[in-house]
mmCIF file of N, CA and C in Angstrom:
data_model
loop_
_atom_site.group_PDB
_atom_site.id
_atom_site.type_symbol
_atom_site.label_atom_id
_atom_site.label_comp_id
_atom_site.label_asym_id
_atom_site.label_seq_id
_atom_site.Cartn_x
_atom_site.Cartn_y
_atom_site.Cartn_z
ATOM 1 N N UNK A 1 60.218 102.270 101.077
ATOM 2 C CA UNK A 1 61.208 103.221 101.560
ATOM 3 C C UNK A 1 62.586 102.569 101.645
ATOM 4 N N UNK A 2 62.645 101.584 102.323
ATOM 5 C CA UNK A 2 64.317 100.769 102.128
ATOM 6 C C UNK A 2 64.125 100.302 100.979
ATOM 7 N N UNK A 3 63.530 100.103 100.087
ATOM 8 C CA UNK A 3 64.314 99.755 98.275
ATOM 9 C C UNK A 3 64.997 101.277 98.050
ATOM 10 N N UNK A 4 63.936 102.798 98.269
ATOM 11 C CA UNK A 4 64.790 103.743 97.836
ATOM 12 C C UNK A 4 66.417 103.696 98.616
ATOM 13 N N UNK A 5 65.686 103.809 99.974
ATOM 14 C CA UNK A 5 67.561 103.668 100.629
ATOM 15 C C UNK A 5 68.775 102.931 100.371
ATOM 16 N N UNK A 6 68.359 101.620 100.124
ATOM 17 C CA UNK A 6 69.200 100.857 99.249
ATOM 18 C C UNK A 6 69.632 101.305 97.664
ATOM 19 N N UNK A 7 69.159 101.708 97.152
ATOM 20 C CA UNK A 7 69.389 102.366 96.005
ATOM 21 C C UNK A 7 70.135 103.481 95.638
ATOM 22 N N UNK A 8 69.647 104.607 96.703
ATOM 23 C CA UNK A 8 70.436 105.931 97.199
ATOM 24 C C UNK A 8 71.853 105.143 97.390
ATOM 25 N N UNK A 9 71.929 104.367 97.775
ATOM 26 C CA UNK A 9 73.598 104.027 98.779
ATOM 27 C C UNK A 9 74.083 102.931 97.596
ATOM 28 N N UNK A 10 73.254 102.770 97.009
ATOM 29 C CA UNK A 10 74.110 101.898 95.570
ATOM 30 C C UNK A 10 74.967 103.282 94.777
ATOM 31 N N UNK A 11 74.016 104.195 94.812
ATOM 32 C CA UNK A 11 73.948 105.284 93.493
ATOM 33 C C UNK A 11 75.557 105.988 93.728
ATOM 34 N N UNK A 12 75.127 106.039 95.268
ATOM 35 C CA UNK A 12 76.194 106.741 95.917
ATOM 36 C C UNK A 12 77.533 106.081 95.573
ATOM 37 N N UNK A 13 77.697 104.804 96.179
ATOM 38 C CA UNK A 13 78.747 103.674 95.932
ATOM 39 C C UNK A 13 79.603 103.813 94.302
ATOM 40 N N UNK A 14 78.835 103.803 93.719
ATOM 41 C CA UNK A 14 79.151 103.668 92.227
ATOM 42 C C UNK A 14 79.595 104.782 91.211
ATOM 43 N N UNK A 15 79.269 106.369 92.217
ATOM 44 C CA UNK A 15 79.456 107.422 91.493
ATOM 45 C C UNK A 15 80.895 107.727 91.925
ATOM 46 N N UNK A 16 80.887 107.215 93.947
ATOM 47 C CA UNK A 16 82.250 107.382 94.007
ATOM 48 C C UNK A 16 83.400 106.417 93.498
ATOM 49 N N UNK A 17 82.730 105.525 93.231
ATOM 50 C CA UNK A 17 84.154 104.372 92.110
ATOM 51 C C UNK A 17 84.324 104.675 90.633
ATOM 52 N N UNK A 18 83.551 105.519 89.756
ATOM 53 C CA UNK A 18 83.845 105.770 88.782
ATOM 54 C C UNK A 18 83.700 107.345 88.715
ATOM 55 N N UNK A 19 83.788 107.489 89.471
ATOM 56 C CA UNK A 19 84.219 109.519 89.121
ATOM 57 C C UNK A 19 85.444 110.262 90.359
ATOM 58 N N UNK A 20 86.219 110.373 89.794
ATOM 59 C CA UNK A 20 87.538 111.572 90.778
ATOM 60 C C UNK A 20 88.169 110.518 91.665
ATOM 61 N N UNK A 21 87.852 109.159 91.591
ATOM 62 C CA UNK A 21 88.779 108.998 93.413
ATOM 63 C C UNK A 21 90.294 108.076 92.427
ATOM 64 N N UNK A 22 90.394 108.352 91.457
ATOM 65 C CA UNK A 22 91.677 107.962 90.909
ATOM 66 C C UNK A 22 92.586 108.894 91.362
ATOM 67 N N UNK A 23 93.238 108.779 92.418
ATOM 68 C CA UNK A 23 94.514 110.007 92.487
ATOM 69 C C UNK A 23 95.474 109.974 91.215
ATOM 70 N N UNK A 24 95.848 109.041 91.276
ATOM 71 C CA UNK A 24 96.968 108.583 89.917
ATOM 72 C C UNK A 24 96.669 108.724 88.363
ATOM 73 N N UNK A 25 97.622 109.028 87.542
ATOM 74 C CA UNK A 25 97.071 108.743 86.024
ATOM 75 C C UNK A 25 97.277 107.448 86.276
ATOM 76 N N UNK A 26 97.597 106.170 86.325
ATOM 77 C CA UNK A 26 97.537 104.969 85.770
ATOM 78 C C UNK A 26 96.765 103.868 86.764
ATOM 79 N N UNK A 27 96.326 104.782 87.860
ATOM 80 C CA UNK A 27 95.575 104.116 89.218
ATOM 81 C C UNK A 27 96.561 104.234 90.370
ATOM 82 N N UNK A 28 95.443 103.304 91.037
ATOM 83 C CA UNK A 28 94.167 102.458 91.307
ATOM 84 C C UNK A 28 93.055 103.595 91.532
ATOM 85 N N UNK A 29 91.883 102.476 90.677
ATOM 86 C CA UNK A 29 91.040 103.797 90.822
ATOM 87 C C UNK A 29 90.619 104.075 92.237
ATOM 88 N N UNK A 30 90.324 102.819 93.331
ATOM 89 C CA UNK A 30 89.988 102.863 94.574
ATOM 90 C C UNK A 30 90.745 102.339 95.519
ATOM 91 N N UNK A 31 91.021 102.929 96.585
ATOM 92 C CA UNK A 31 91.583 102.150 97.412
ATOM 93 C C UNK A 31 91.605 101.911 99.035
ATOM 94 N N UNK A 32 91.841 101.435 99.860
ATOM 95 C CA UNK A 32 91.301 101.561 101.227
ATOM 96 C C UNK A 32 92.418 102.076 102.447
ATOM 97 N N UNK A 33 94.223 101.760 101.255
ATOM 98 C CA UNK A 33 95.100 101.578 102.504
ATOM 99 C C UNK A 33 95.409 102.780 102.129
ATOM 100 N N UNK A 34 96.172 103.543 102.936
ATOM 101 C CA UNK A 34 96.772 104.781 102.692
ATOM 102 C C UNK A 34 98.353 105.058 101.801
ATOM 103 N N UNK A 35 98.633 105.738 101.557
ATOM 104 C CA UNK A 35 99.717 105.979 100.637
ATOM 105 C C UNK A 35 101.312 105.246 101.342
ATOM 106 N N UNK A 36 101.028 105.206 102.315
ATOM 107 C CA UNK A 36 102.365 105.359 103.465
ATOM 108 C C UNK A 36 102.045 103.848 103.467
ATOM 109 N N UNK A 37 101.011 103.250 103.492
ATOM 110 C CA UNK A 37 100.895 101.372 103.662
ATOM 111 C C UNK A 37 100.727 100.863 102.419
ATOM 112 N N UNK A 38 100.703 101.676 101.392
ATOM 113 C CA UNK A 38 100.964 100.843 100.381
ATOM 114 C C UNK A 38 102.249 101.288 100.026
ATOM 115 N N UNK A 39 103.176 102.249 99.934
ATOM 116 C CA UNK A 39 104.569 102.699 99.534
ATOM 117 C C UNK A 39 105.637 101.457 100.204
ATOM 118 N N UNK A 40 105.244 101.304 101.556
ATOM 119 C CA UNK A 40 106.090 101.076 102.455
ATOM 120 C C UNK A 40 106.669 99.766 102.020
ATOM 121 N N UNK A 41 107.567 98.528 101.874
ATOM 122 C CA UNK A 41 107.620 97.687 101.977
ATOM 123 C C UNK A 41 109.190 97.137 100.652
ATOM 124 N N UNK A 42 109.628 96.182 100.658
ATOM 125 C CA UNK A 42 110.697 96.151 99.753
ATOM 126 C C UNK A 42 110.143 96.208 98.468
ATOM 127 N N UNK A 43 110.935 96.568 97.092
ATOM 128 C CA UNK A 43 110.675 96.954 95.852
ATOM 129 C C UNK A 43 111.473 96.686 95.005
ATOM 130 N N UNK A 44 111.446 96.025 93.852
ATOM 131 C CA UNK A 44 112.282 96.053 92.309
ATOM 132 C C UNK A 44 112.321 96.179 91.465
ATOM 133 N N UNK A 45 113.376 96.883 90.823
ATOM 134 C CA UNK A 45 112.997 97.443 89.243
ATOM 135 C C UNK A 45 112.545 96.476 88.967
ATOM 136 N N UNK A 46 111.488 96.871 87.920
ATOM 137 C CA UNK A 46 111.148 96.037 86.730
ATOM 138 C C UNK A 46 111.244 96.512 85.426
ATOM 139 N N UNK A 47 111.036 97.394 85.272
ATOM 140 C CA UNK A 47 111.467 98.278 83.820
ATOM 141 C C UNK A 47 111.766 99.843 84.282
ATOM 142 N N UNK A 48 113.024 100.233 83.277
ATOM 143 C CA UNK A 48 113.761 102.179 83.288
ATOM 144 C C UNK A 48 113.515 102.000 82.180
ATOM 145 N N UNK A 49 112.867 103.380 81.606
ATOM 146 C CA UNK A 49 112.884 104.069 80.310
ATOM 147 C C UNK A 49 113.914 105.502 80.011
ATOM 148 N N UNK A 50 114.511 105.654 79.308
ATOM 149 C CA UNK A 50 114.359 106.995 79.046
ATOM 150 C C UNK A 50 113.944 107.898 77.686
ATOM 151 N N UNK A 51 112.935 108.601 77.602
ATOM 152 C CA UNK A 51 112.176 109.319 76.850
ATOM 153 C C UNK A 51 111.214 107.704 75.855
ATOM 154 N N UNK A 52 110.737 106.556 76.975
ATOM 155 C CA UNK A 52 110.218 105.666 76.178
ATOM 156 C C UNK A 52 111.103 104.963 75.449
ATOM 157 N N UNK A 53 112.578 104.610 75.790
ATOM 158 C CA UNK A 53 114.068 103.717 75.006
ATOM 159 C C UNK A 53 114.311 103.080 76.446
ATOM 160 N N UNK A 54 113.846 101.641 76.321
ATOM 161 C CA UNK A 54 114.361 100.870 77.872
ATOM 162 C C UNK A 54 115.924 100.660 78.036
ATOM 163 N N UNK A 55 115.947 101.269 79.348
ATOM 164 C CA UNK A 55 117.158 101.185 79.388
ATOM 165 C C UNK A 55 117.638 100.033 80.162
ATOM 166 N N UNK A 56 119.112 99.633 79.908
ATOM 167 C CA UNK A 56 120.000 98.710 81.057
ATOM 168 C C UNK A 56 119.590 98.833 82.382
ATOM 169 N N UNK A 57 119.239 97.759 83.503
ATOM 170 C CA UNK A 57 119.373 97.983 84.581
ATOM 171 C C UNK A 57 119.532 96.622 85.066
ATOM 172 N N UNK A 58 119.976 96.668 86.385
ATOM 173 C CA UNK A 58 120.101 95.183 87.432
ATOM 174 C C UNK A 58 118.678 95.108 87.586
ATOM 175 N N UNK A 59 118.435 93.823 87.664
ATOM 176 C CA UNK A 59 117.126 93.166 88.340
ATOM 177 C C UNK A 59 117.055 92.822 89.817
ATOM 178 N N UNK A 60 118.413 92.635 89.874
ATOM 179 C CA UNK A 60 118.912 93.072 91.644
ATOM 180 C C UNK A 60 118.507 94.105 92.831
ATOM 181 N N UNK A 61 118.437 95.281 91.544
ATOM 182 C CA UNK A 61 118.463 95.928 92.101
ATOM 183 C C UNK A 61 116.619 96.290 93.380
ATOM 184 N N UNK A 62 117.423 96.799 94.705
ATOM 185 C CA UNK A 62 116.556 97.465 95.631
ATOM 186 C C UNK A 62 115.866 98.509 95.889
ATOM 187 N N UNK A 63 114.833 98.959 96.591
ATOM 188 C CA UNK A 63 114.474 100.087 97.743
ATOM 189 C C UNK A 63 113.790 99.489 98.876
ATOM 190 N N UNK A 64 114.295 99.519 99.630
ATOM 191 C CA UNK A 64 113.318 99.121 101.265
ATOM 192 C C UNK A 64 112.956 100.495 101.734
ATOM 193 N N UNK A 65 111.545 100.572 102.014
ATOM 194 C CA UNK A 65 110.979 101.727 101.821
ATOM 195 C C UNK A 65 110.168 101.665 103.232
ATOM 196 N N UNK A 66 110.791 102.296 104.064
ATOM 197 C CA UNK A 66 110.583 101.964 105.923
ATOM 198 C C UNK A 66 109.192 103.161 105.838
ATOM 199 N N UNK A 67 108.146 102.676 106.820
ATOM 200 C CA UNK A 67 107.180 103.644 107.793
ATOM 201 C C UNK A 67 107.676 104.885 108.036
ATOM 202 N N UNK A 68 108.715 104.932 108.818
ATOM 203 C CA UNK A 68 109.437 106.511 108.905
ATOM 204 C C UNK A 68 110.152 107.379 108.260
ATOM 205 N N UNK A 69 109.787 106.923 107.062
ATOM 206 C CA UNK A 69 110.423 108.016 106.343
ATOM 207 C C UNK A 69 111.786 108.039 105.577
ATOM 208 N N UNK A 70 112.589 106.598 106.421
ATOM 209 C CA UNK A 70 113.611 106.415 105.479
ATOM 210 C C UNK A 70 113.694 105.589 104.388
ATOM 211 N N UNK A 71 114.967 105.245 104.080
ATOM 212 C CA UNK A 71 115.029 103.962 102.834
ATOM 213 C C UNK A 71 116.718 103.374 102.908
ATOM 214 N N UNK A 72 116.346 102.618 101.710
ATOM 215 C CA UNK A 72 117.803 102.220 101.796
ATOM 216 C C UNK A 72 118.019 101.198 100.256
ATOM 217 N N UNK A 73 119.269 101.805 99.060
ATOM 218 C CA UNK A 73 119.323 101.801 97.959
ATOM 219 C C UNK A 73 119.814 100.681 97.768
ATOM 220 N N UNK A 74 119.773 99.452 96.968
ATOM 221 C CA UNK A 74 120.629 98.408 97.065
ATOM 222 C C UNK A 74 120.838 98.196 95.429
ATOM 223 N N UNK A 75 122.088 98.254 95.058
ATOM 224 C CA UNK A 75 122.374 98.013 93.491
ATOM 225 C C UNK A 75 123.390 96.956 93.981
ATOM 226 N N UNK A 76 123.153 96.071 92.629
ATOM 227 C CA UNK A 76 124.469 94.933 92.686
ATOM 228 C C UNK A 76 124.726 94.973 90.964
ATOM 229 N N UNK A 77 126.540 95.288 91.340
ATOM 230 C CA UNK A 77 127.502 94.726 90.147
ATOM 231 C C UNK A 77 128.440 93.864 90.079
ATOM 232 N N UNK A 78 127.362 92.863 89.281
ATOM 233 C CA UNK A 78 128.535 91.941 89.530
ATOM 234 C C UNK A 78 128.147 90.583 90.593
ATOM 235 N N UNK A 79 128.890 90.253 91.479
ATOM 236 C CA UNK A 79 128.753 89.980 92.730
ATOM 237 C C UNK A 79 128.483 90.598 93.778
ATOM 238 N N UNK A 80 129.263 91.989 93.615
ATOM 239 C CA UNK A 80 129.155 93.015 94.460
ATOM 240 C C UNK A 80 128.080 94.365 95.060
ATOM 241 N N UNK A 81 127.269 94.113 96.058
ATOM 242 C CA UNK A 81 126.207 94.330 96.689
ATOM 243 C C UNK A 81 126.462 95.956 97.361
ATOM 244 N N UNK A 82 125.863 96.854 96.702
ATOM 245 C CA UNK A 82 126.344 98.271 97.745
ATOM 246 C C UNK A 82 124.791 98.946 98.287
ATOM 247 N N UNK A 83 124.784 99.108 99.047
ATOM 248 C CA UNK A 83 124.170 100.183 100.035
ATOM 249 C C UNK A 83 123.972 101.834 100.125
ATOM 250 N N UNK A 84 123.002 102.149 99.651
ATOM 251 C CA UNK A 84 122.701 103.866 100.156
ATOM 252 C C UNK A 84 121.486 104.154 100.672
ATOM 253 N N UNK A 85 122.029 104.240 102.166
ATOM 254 C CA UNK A 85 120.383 104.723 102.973
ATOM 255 C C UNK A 85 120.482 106.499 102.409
ATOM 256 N N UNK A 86 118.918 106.383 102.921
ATOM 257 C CA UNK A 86 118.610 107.328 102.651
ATOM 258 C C UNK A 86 117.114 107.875 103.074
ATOM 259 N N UNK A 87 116.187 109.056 102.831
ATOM 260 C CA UNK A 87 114.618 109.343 102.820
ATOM 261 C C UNK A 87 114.489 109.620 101.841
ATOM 262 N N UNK A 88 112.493 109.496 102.053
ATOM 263 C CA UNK A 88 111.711 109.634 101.067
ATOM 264 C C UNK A 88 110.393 110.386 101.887
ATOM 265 N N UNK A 89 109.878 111.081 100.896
ATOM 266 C CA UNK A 89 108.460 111.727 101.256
ATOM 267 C C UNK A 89 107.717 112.400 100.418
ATOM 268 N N UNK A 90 106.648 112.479 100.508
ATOM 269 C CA UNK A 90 105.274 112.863 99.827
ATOM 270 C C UNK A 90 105.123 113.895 99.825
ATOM 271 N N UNK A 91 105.091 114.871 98.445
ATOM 272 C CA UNK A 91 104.505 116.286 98.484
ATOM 273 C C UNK A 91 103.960 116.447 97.496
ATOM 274 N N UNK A 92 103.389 117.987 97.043
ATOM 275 C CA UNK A 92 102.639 117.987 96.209
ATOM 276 C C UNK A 92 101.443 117.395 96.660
ATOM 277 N N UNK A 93 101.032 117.915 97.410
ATOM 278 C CA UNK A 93 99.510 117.401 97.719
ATOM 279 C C UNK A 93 99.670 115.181 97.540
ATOM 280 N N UNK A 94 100.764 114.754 98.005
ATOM 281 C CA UNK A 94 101.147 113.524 97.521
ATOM 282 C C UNK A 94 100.916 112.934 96.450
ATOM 283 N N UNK A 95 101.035 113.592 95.414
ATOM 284 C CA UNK A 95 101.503 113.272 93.745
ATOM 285 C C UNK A 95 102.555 113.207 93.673
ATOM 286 N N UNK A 96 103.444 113.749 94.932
ATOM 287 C CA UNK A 96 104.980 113.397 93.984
ATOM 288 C C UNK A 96 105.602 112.576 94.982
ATOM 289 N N UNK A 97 106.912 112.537 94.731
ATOM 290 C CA UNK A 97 107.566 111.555 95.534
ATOM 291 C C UNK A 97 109.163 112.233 95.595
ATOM 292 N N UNK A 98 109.875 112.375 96.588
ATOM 293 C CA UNK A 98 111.378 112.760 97.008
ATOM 294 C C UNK A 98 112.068 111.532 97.734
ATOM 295 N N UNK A 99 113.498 111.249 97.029
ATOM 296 C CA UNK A 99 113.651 110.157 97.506
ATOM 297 C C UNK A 99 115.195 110.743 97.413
ATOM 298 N N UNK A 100 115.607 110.934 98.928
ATOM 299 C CA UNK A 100 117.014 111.584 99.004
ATOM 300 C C UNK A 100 118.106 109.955 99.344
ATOM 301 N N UNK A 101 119.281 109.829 98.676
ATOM 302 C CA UNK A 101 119.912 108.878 99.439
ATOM 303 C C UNK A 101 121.397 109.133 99.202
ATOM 304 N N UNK A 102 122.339 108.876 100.450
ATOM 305 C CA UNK A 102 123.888 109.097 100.342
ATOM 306 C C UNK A 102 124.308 107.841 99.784
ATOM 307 N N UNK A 103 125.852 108.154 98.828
ATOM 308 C CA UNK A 103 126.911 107.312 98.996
ATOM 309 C C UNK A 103 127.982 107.689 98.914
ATOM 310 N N UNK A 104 129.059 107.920 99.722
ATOM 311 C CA UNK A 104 130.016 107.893 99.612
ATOM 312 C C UNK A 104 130.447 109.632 99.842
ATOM 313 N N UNK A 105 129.331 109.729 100.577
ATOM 314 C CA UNK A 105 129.758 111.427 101.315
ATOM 315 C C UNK A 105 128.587 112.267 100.181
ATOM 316 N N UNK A 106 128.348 111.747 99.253
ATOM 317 C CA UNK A 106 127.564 112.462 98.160
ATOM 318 C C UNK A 106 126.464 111.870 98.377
ATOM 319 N N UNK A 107 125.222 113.383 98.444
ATOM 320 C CA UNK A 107 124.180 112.966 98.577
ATOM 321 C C UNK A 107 123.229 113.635 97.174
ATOM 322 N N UNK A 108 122.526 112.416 96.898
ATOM 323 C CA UNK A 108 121.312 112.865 95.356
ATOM 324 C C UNK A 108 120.406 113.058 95.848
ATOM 325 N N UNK A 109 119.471 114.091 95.276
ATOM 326 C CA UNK A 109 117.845 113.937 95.797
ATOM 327 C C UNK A 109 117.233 114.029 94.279
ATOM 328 N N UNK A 110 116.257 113.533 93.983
ATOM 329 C CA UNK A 110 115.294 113.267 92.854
ATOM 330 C C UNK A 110 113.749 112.861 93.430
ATOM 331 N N UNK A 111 113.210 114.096 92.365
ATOM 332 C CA UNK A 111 111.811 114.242 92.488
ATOM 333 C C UNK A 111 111.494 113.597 91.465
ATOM 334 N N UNK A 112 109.850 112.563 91.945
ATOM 335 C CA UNK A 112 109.685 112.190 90.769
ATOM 336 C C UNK A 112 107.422 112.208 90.794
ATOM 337 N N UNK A 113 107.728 112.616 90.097
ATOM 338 C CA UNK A 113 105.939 112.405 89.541
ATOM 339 C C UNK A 113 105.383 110.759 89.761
ATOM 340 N N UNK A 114 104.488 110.674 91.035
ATOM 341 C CA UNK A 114 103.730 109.556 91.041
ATOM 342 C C UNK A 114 102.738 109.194 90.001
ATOM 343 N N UNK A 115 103.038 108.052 89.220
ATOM 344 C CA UNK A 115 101.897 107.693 87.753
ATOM 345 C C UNK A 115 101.284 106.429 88.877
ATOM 346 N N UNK A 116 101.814 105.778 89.523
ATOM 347 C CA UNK A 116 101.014 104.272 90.042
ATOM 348 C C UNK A 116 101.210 104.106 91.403
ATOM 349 N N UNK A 117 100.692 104.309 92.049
ATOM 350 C CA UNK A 117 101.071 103.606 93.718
ATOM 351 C C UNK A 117 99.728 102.463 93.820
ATOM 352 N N UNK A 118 99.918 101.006 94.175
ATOM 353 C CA UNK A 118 99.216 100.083 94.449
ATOM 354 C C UNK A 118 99.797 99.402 95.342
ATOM 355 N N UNK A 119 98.935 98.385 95.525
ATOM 356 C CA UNK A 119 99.700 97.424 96.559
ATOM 357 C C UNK A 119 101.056 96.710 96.181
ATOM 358 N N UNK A 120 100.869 96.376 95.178
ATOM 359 C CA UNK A 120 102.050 95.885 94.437
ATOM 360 C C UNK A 120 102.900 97.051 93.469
ATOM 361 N N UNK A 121 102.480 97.845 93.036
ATOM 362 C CA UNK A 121 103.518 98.052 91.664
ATOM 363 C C UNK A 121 103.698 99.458 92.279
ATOM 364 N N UNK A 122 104.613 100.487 91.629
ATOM 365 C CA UNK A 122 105.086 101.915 91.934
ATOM 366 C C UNK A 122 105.656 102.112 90.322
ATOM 367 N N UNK A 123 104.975 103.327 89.738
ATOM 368 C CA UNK A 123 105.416 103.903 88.840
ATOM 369 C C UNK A 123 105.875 105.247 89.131
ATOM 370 N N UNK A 124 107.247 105.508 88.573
ATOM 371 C CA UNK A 124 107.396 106.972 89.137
ATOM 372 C C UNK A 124 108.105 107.362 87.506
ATOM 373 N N UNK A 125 107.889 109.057 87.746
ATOM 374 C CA UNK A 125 108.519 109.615 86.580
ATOM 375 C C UNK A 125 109.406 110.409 86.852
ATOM 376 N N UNK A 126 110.597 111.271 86.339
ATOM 377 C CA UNK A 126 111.046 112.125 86.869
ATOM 378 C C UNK A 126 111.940 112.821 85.295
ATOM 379 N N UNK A 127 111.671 113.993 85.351
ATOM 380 C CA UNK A 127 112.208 115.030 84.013
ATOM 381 C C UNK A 127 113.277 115.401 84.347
ATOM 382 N N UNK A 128 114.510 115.335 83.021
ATOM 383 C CA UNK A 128 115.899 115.825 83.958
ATOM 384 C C UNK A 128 116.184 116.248 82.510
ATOM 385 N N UNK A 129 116.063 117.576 82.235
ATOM 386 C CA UNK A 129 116.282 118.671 81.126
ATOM 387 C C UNK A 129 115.492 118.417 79.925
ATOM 388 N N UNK A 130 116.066 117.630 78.964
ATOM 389 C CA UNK A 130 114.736 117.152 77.494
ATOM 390 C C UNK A 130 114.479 115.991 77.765
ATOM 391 N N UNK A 131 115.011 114.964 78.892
ATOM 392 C CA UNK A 131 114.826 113.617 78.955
ATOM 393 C C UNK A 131 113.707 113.592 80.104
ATOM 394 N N UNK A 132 112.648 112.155 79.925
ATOM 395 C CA UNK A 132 112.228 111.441 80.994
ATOM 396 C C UNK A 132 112.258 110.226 81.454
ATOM 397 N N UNK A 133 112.883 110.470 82.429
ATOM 398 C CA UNK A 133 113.022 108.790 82.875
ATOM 399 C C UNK A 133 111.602 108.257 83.858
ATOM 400 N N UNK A 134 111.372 106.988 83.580
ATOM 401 C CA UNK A 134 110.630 106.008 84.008
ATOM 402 C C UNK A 134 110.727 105.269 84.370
ATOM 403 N N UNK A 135 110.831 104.569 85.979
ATOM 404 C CA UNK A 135 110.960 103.664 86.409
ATOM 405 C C UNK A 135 109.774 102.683 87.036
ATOM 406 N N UNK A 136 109.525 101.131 86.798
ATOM 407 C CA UNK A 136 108.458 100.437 87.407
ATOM 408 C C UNK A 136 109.384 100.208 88.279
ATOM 409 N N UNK A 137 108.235 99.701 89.415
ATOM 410 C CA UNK A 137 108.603 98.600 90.448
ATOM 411 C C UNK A 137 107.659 98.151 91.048
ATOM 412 N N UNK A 138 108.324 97.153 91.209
ATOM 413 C CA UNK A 138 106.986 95.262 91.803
ATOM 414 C C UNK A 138 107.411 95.540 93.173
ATOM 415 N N UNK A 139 106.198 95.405 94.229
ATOM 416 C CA UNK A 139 106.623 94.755 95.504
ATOM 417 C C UNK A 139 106.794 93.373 95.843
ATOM 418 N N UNK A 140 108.113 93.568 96.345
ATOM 419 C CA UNK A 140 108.419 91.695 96.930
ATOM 420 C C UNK A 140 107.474 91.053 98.199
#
């Protein structure tokens, strides 16, 4: 009787790691921390596409991506280091991602399609008329 039980709870184990618990197209297929503890933490480009043509970007560049909901944008040109706080949050059943931030009295908001949330990396997509842009990012 405990070989079947052990077995049952293997069967079980293994159907839920290889069937549906991928939220993401590109992963993770499993995971334990929640969306909000793995999002949270500083971040850097690593590669922008648009429509699959990599584009220019700083390697400088930031997101500090706070527990509550805010953030805060950090691009550098140059020498010169600028700042745009801002929020972010989860909708779409948390497939997507909104990431509002000011500068300079002007505020952007961009939605973008979650492809990767892990402990380390964030892939996001976001469609802006015939183009798509693609951005990675590594956690520091």
């Amino acid at each position: 009787m405990k070989k079947i039980n052990i077995l049952f709870v293997v069967a079980i184990i293994a159907s839920v790691m290889f069937c549906g618990c991928k939220k993401y197209d590109e992963g993770p297929t499993i995971t334990f921390r929640s969306n909000v503890k793995r999002i949270t933490g500083e971040w850097k480009m690593t590669k922008s596409t648009r429509n699959g043509v990599a584009l220019s970007f700083n390697a400088n560049d930031r997101y500090k991506i706070n527990k509550d909901g805010t953030m805060v944008y950090t691009w550098v040109v140059g020498s010169t280091s600028t700042t745009a706080p801002g929020t972010w949050e989860f909708f779409s059943d948390d497939d997507s991602l909104r990431m509002t931030r000011t500068y300079l009295f002007v505020t952007t908001t961009f939605e973008y399609a979650i492809k990767r949330l892990s402990n380390s990396e964030l892939f996001i997509e976001r469609q802006d008329g015939n183009d798509l842009y693609r951005v990675e990012l590594e956690k520091l």
